[in-house]
Amino acid sequence: MNGTEEEIFWTEVLGRILQRTSDITVAPGWTRTGLGSGPFTGMEGSRRRTVWPLLGACLLSAVALGYKPVIVVHGLFDSSATFAKLSRFVTQSHPGTQVVVFDLFDHVSSLSPMWKQVEGFRRVINPIMQNATDGVHLICFSQGGLVCRGLLSVIPDHNVHTFISLASPQAGQYGDTEYLRNVFPHFIKSNLYVLCYSSVGQKFSICNYWNDPHHRDQYLKSSKYLPLLNGERPHNNTAVWKRNFVRLKKLVLIGGPDDGVITPWQSSHFGFYNEKENTVEMKEQDLYVKDLFGLKTLNTRGALEVCVVSGVHHMEWHSNEKVYRDCIEKWLT
């Protein structure tokens, strides 16, 4: 095979791979352009002849290893740009992995009601799931972790292998933070329930998982999202949602005491306040003891992992390499 034939061959191979892996991150200094104009144009001939088979072999090896696509769902006020480092961590440790971060409900739009976000993400994630015969992984940050729980509950045939909940208020939020002050500047945690547990408040995502331990009856009655996911307020789909959720092969809960936003920080591990604002750990919560939505089921079969990392602020979780190496990397196979 001469140089021209070799280039054509690898162009065709790369074209097929790139169609399957829409977000391959190439090494610094390279440029991924349209195949019609020739990837890596401008390289001298000898270097090009060396790079084509080497890169092609690497990509074919990645496909052969069968790394599952990784779907990232962002948090409150975020966008896809926030996760550039996380995407790079994934593709460096698992070359050729398809990493998808959607520009959907970005920035202020992330305040949209949670069920609206679940439906929006469901529409764009479904095609990826359908094309991933070996399943997909989810990495869901902050509020995005609750969006992903909604997806896992309502999609009956999902093929999510690992759900990584990254600093997400899984048991709810109850604390005065900068995020809260930006959205509701005239409220503090002690009186936000007045707004959140109203029909107006439930139009904001934050209120859909606001969990005031001093007004639990109103939370259970008025919140349209978290009590339903948790099975704390029974409904016609409770059993179905639980069955869907436990299709997971692995649930990884990541958080730490220096988060500064998730309150209490143990909410990232399904711990939460009682009426005296003392933290009750996950295994002592009713939602675990009674296995309301399948959390205990997952733990019993060894499918639940908890990772605690100190010294990480909320907005550093997705860019901290130690967090990735210690808590995420090994589950993305």
CSV table of C-alpha atoms in Angstrom, one decimal:
chain,number,residue,atom,x,y,z
A,1,MET,CA,0.0,0.0,0.0
A,2,ASN,CA,1.6,3.3,-1.0
A,3,GLY,CA,1.3,6.6,0.9
A,4,THR,CA,-1.8,7.8,-0.9
A,5,GLU,CA,-3.6,4.5,-0.6
A,6,GLU,CA,-2.6,4.4,3.1
A,7,GLU,CA,-4.1,7.8,3.8
A,8,ILE,CA,-7.3,6.9,2.0
A,9,PHE,CA,-7.6,3.7,4.0
A,10,TRP,CA,-7.1,5.4,7.4
A,11,THR,CA,-9.4,8.2,6.4
A,12,GLU,CA,-12.2,5.7,5.7
A,13,VAL,CA,-11.4,3.9,9.0
A,14,LEU,CA,-11.3,7.2,11.0
A,15,GLY,CA,-14.5,8.3,9.3
A,16,ARG,CA,-16.4,5.3,10.5
A,17,ILE,CA,-15.0,5.6,14.0
A,18,LEU,CA,-15.7,9.4,14.2
A,19,GLN,CA,-19.3,8.8,13.2
A,20,ARG,CA,-19.6,6.5,16.2
A,21,THR,CA,-17.6,8.7,18.6
A,22,SER,CA,-18.8,12.2,18.1
A,23,ASP,CA,-16.6,13.8,20.8
A,24,ILE,CA,-13.2,12.2,20.6
A,25,THR,CA,-10.6,14.4,22.2
A,26,VAL,CA,-7.4,14.4,20.3
A,27,ALA,CA,-4.0,15.2,21.7
A,28,PRO,CA,-3.0,18.9,22.2
A,29,GLY,CA,-1.6,20.4,19.0
A,30,TRP,CA,-3.8,18.4,16.6
A,31,THR,CA,-6.9,19.7,14.9
A,32,ARG,CA,-9.9,17.6,14.1
A,33,THR,CA,-11.4,19.0,10.9
A,34,GLY,CA,-13.9,17.8,8.4
A,35,LEU,CA,-12.9,14.5,6.7
A,36,GLY,CA,-13.5,16.1,3.4
A,37,SER,CA,-10.7,18.5,3.8
A,38,GLY,CA,-8.4,15.9,5.3
A,39,PRO,CA,-7.7,15.6,9.1
A,40,PHE,CA,-4.3,16.8,10.2
A,41,THR,CA,-3.8,18.8,7.0
A,42,GLY,CA,-0.5,20.6,6.6
A,43,MET,CA,1.7,17.9,8.2
A,44,GLU,CA,4.7,17.0,6.2
A,45,GLY,CA,4.4,13.7,4.3
A,46,SER,CA,6.7,11.5,6.4
A,47,ARG,CA,5.1,12.6,9.7
A,48,ARG,CA,1.7,12.0,8.2
A,49,ARG,CA,2.5,8.5,7.1
A,50,THR,CA,3.7,7.7,10.6
A,51,VAL,CA,0.7,9.3,12.4
A,52,TRP,CA,-2.1,7.7,10.3
A,53,PRO,CA,-1.5,4.1,11.2
A,54,LEU,CA,-0.5,4.9,14.7
A,55,LEU,CA,-3.6,6.9,15.4
A,56,GLY,CA,-5.8,4.5,13.6
A,57,ALA,CA,-4.5,1.6,15.6
A,58,CYS,CA,-5.0,3.5,18.8
A,59,LEU,CA,-8.6,4.3,17.9
A,60,LEU,CA,-9.3,0.8,16.7
A,61,SER,CA,-7.9,-0.5,20.0
A,62,ALA,CA,-10.2,1.8,22.0
A,63,VAL,CA,-13.2,0.5,20.1
A,64,ALA,CA,-12.0,-3.1,20.6
A,65,LEU,CA,-11.7,-2.4,24.4
A,66,GLY,CA,-15.4,-1.5,24.4
A,67,TYR,CA,-15.4,1.6,26.5
A,68,LYS,CA,-19.0,2.6,27.0
A,69,PRO,CA,-20.1,6.1,26.0
A,70,VAL,CA,-20.1,8.6,28.9
A,71,ILE,CA,-22.9,11.1,29.2
A,72,VAL,CA,-22.4,14.1,31.4
A,73,VAL,CA,-25.3,16.1,32.8
A,74,HIS,CA,-24.5,19.5,34.2
A,75,GLY,CA,-25.7,21.3,37.3
A,76,LEU,CA,-27.3,24.6,38.2
A,77,PHE,CA,-26.1,27.5,36.0
A,78,ASP,CA,-23.6,25.3,34.2
A,79,SER,CA,-23.0,24.5,30.5
A,80,SER,CA,-21.0,22.0,28.5
A,81,ALA,CA,-17.9,24.3,28.7
A,82,THR,CA,-17.7,23.7,32.5
A,83,PHE,CA,-16.7,20.0,31.9
A,84,ALA,CA,-13.8,20.4,29.5
A,85,LYS,CA,-11.3,19.0,32.1
A,86,LEU,CA,-13.5,16.1,33.1
A,87,SER,CA,-13.9,15.2,29.4
A,88,ARG,CA,-10.2,15.3,29.0
A,89,PHE,CA,-9.6,13.1,32.1
A,90,VAL,CA,-12.0,10.5,30.6
A,91,THR,CA,-10.5,10.4,27.1
A,92,GLN,CA,-6.9,10.4,28.5
A,93,SER,CA,-7.5,7.4,30.8
A,94,HIS,CA,-9.9,5.6,28.3
A,95,PRO,CA,-8.8,6.7,24.8
A,96,GLY,CA,-11.5,6.8,22.2
A,97,THR,CA,-14.4,7.0,24.7
A,98,GLN,CA,-17.4,9.0,23.4
A,99,VAL,CA,-18.0,11.8,26.0
A,100,VAL,CA,-21.2,13.7,25.5
A,101,VAL,CA,-22.1,16.9,27.4
A,102,PHE,CA,-25.3,18.5,26.2
A,103,ASP,CA,-25.9,22.2,25.9
A,104,LEU,CA,-29.4,21.9,27.3
A,105,PHE,CA,-31.0,23.9,30.1
A,106,ASP,CA,-27.8,25.9,30.4
A,107,HIS,CA,-27.2,28.8,32.7
A,108,VAL,CA,-30.5,30.5,33.8
A,109,SER,CA,-32.5,27.8,31.9
A,110,SER,CA,-31.3,25.3,34.5
A,111,LEU,CA,-33.9,26.8,36.8
A,112,SER,CA,-36.6,25.2,34.7
A,113,PRO,CA,-38.8,22.7,36.6
A,114,MET,CA,-37.1,19.4,37.1
A,115,TRP,CA,-39.6,17.3,35.2
A,116,LYS,CA,-39.3,19.6,32.2
A,117,GLN,CA,-35.5,19.0,32.3
A,118,VAL,CA,-35.9,15.2,32.7
A,119,GLU,CA,-38.1,15.1,29.6
A,120,GLY,CA,-35.7,17.3,27.6
A,121,PHE,CA,-32.6,15.2,28.5
A,122,ARG,CA,-34.6,12.0,27.9
A,123,ARG,CA,-35.2,13.0,24.3
A,124,VAL,CA,-31.5,13.6,23.5
A,125,ILE,CA,-30.1,10.7,25.6
A,126,ASN,CA,-32.4,8.0,24.3
A,127,PRO,CA,-30.7,7.8,20.8
A,128,ILE,CA,-27.3,7.4,22.5
A,129,MET,CA,-28.6,4.6,24.7
A,130,GLN,CA,-30.3,2.9,21.7
A,131,ASN,CA,-27.0,2.9,19.8
A,132,ALA,CA,-24.9,1.7,22.7
A,133,THR,CA,-25.3,-2.0,22.7
A,134,ASP,CA,-23.1,-2.5,25.8
A,135,GLY,CA,-24.8,0.3,27.7
A,136,VAL,CA,-23.7,3.8,28.8
A,137,HIS,CA,-22.3,5.5,31.9
A,138,LEU,CA,-23.8,8.7,33.5
A,139,ILE,CA,-21.7,11.3,35.3
A,140,CYS,CA,-24.2,13.8,36.7
A,141,PHE,CA,-23.1,16.9,38.7
A,142,SER,CA,-25.0,18.7,41.4
A,143,GLN,CA,-28.6,19.4,40.3
A,144,GLY,CA,-27.8,17.2,37.3
A,145,GLY,CA,-27.6,14.2,39.6
A,146,LEU,CA,-31.3,14.6,40.4
A,147,VAL,CA,-32.1,15.0,36.7
A,148,CYS,CA,-30.4,11.7,36.1
A,149,ARG,CA,-32.3,10.0,38.9
A,150,GLY,CA,-35.5,11.2,37.2
A,151,LEU,CA,-34.3,9.7,33.9
A,152,LEU,CA,-33.4,6.4,35.6
A,153,SER,CA,-36.8,6.2,37.2
A,154,VAL,CA,-39.0,6.9,34.1
A,155,ILE,CA,-37.1,5.1,31.3
A,156,PRO,CA,-38.2,1.5,31.5
A,157,ASP,CA,-35.6,0.1,29.2
A,158,HIS,CA,-32.6,2.2,30.1
A,159,ASN,CA,-29.2,0.6,29.7
A,160,VAL,CA,-27.2,2.8,32.1
A,161,HIS,CA,-24.4,0.6,33.6
A,162,THR,CA,-22.9,3.1,36.1
A,163,PHE,CA,-24.5,6.2,37.5
A,164,ILE,CA,-22.0,8.5,39.1
A,165,SER,CA,-23.6,11.1,41.3
A,166,LEU,CA,-21.1,13.9,41.6
A,167,ALA,CA,-21.7,16.2,44.6
A,168,SER,CA,-25.5,16.0,44.1
A,169,PRO,CA,-28.1,16.9,46.7
A,170,GLN,CA,-29.7,13.4,46.5
A,171,ALA,CA,-31.6,13.7,49.7
A,172,GLY,CA,-32.5,17.4,49.1
A,173,GLN,CA,-31.1,20.8,49.9
A,174,TYR,CA,-31.5,22.9,53.0
A,175,GLY,CA,-29.0,25.7,53.4
A,176,ASP,CA,-28.2,29.3,52.7
A,177,THR,CA,-25.7,29.3,49.8
A,178,GLU,CA,-24.6,31.8,47.1
A,179,TYR,CA,-26.8,29.9,44.6
A,180,LEU,CA,-29.8,30.4,46.8
A,181,ARG,CA,-29.2,34.1,47.3
A,182,ASN,CA,-28.8,34.7,43.6
A,183,VAL,CA,-32.2,33.2,42.9
A,184,PHE,CA,-34.2,34.2,46.0
A,185,PRO,CA,-32.4,37.2,47.5
A,186,HIS,CA,-35.2,38.0,49.9
A,187,PHE,CA,-35.4,34.6,51.5
A,188,ILE,CA,-33.3,32.6,53.9
A,189,LYS,CA,-33.5,28.9,54.5
A,190,SER,CA,-35.9,29.2,57.5
A,191,ASN,CA,-38.6,30.9,55.4
A,192,LEU,CA,-38.0,29.7,51.8
A,193,TYR,CA,-40.6,26.9,52.3
A,194,VAL,CA,-43.3,29.6,52.1
A,195,LEU,CA,-42.3,30.1,48.4
A,196,CYS,CA,-41.0,26.7,47.5
A,197,TYR,CA,-44.0,24.8,48.7
A,198,SER,CA,-46.4,27.0,46.6
A,199,SER,CA,-47.5,26.5,43.0
A,200,VAL,CA,-45.3,29.4,42.0
A,201,GLY,CA,-42.2,28.1,43.8
A,202,GLN,CA,-42.6,24.7,42.2
A,203,LYS,CA,-41.8,26.3,38.8
A,204,PHE,CA,-38.2,26.7,40.0
A,205,SER,CA,-35.9,23.6,39.9
A,206,ILE,CA,-34.4,24.4,43.3
A,207,CYS,CA,-37.8,24.3,45.0
A,208,ASN,CA,-38.4,20.8,43.5
A,209,TYR,CA,-35.8,19.4,45.8
A,210,TRP,CA,-35.9,21.9,48.7
A,211,ASN,CA,-36.3,19.7,51.8
A,212,ASP,CA,-37.2,21.7,54.9
A,213,PRO,CA,-36.9,19.4,57.9
A,214,HIS,CA,-39.1,21.7,59.9
A,215,HIS,CA,-41.9,21.6,57.4
A,216,ARG,CA,-41.8,18.0,56.3
A,217,ASP,CA,-45.5,17.7,55.9
A,218,GLN,CA,-45.6,20.5,53.4
A,219,TYR,CA,-42.6,19.1,51.6
A,220,LEU,CA,-44.3,15.7,51.2
A,221,LYS,CA,-47.6,17.3,50.1
A,222,SER,CA,-46.4,20.1,47.8
A,223,SER,CA,-43.1,19.2,46.3
A,224,LYS,CA,-43.6,17.8,42.8
A,225,TYR,CA,-40.3,16.1,42.3
A,226,LEU,CA,-38.0,14.7,45.1
A,227,PRO,CA,-40.7,13.1,47.3
A,228,LEU,CA,-41.9,11.2,44.2
A,229,LEU,CA,-38.4,10.0,43.2
A,230,ASN,CA,-37.7,8.9,46.8
A,231,GLY,CA,-41.0,7.1,47.1
A,232,GLU,CA,-41.8,9.2,50.1
A,233,ARG,CA,-45.1,10.1,48.6
A,234,PRO,CA,-46.6,7.0,47.0
A,235,HIS,CA,-48.0,7.3,43.6
A,236,ASN,CA,-49.2,5.0,40.8
A,237,ASN,CA,-45.7,4.6,39.3
A,238,THR,CA,-43.8,4.0,42.6
A,239,ALA,CA,-43.2,0.3,41.9
A,240,VAL,CA,-42.4,0.8,38.2
A,241,TRP,CA,-39.9,3.6,39.0
A,242,LYS,CA,-38.2,1.4,41.6
A,243,ARG,CA,-37.9,-1.5,39.1
A,244,ASN,CA,-36.4,0.9,36.5
A,245,PHE,CA,-33.9,2.4,39.0
A,246,VAL,CA,-32.5,-0.9,40.1
A,247,ARG,CA,-31.6,-1.8,36.5
A,248,LEU,CA,-28.4,0.0,37.4
A,249,LYS,CA,-25.3,-2.1,37.6
A,250,LYS,CA,-23.4,0.4,39.8
A,251,LEU,CA,-24.3,3.6,41.7
A,252,VAL,CA,-21.4,5.8,42.8
A,253,LEU,CA,-22.1,8.6,45.3
A,254,ILE,CA,-19.4,11.2,45.6
A,255,GLY,CA,-19.2,14.2,48.0
A,256,GLY,CA,-17.2,15.7,50.9
A,257,PRO,CA,-17.3,17.9,54.0
A,258,ASP,CA,-15.8,20.9,52.3
A,259,ASP,CA,-18.3,21.2,49.5
A,260,GLY,CA,-19.7,24.5,50.8
A,261,VAL,CA,-22.9,24.3,48.7
A,262,ILE,CA,-24.7,21.0,49.2
A,263,THR,CA,-26.3,21.3,52.6
A,264,PRO,CA,-26.0,19.1,54.5
A,265,TRP,CA,-23.0,17.8,52.5
A,266,GLN,CA,-24.1,14.2,53.5
A,267,SER,CA,-27.1,14.7,51.1
A,268,SER,CA,-24.7,13.7,48.4
A,269,HIS,CA,-24.7,10.3,50.1
A,270,PHE,CA,-28.4,10.3,50.9
A,271,GLY,CA,-27.9,11.5,54.4
A,272,PHE,CA,-30.0,14.4,55.7
A,273,TYR,CA,-31.2,16.5,58.6
A,274,ASN,CA,-33.8,15.5,61.1
A,275,GLU,CA,-36.1,18.1,62.7
A,276,LYS,CA,-33.3,19.2,65.0
A,277,GLU,CA,-30.9,19.6,62.1
A,278,ASN,CA,-28.8,16.7,63.2
A,279,THR,CA,-27.6,14.7,60.3
A,280,VAL,CA,-29.0,11.2,59.9
A,281,GLU,CA,-26.8,9.0,57.7
A,282,MET,CA,-28.2,7.2,54.7
A,283,LYS,CA,-28.6,3.7,56.3
A,284,GLU,CA,-30.8,5.2,59.0
A,285,GLN,CA,-33.0,7.1,56.6
A,286,ASP,CA,-36.5,5.7,56.0
A,287,LEU,CA,-36.0,5.8,52.3
A,288,TYR,CA,-33.1,3.3,52.8
A,289,VAL,CA,-34.5,1.2,55.7
A,290,LYS,CA,-37.8,0.7,53.8
A,291,ASP,CA,-36.1,0.5,50.5
A,292,LEU,CA,-38.6,3.0,49.0
A,293,PHE,CA,-36.9,3.4,45.6
A,294,GLY,CA,-34.3,0.6,45.5
A,295,LEU,CA,-31.3,2.2,47.3
A,296,LYS,CA,-31.0,-0.7,49.8
A,297,THR,CA,-31.5,-3.2,47.0
A,298,LEU,CA,-28.5,-1.8,45.2
A,299,ASN,CA,-26.4,-1.9,48.3
A,300,THR,CA,-27.4,-5.4,49.2
A,301,ARG,CA,-26.2,-6.7,45.9
A,302,GLY,CA,-22.9,-4.8,46.1
A,303,ALA,CA,-23.8,-2.2,43.5
A,304,LEU,CA,-23.5,0.9,45.7
A,305,GLU,CA,-20.2,2.7,46.2
A,306,VAL,CA,-19.6,5.8,48.4
A,307,CYS,CA,-16.6,8.1,47.9
A,308,VAL,CA,-15.7,10.9,50.4
A,309,VAL,CA,-13.1,13.4,49.5
A,310,SER,CA,-12.1,16.3,51.8
A,311,GLY,CA,-10.8,19.7,50.7
A,312,VAL,CA,-12.9,20.0,47.5
A,313,HIS,CA,-15.2,22.9,47.0
A,314,HIS,CA,-18.4,22.4,45.1
A,315,MET,CA,-17.3,23.9,41.8
A,316,GLU,CA,-14.0,21.9,41.8
A,317,TRP,CA,-15.4,18.4,41.8
A,318,HIS,CA,-15.5,18.0,38.0
A,319,SER,CA,-12.0,19.5,37.5
A,320,ASN,CA,-10.2,17.8,40.4
A,321,GLU,CA,-7.9,15.1,39.0
A,322,LYS,CA,-7.7,13.3,42.4
A,323,VAL,CA,-11.5,13.0,42.5
A,324,TYR,CA,-11.4,11.6,39.0
A,325,ARG,CA,-8.6,9.1,39.8
A,326,ASP,CA,-10.0,8.0,43.1
A,327,CYS,CA,-13.7,8.0,42.6
A,328,ILE,CA,-14.6,7.9,38.9
A,329,GLU,CA,-12.0,6.4,36.6
A,330,LYS,CA,-12.3,2.8,37.6
A,331,TRP,CA,-16.0,2.7,37.0
A,332,LEU,CA,-15.9,3.8,33.4
A,333,THR,CA,-15.0,0.5,31.8
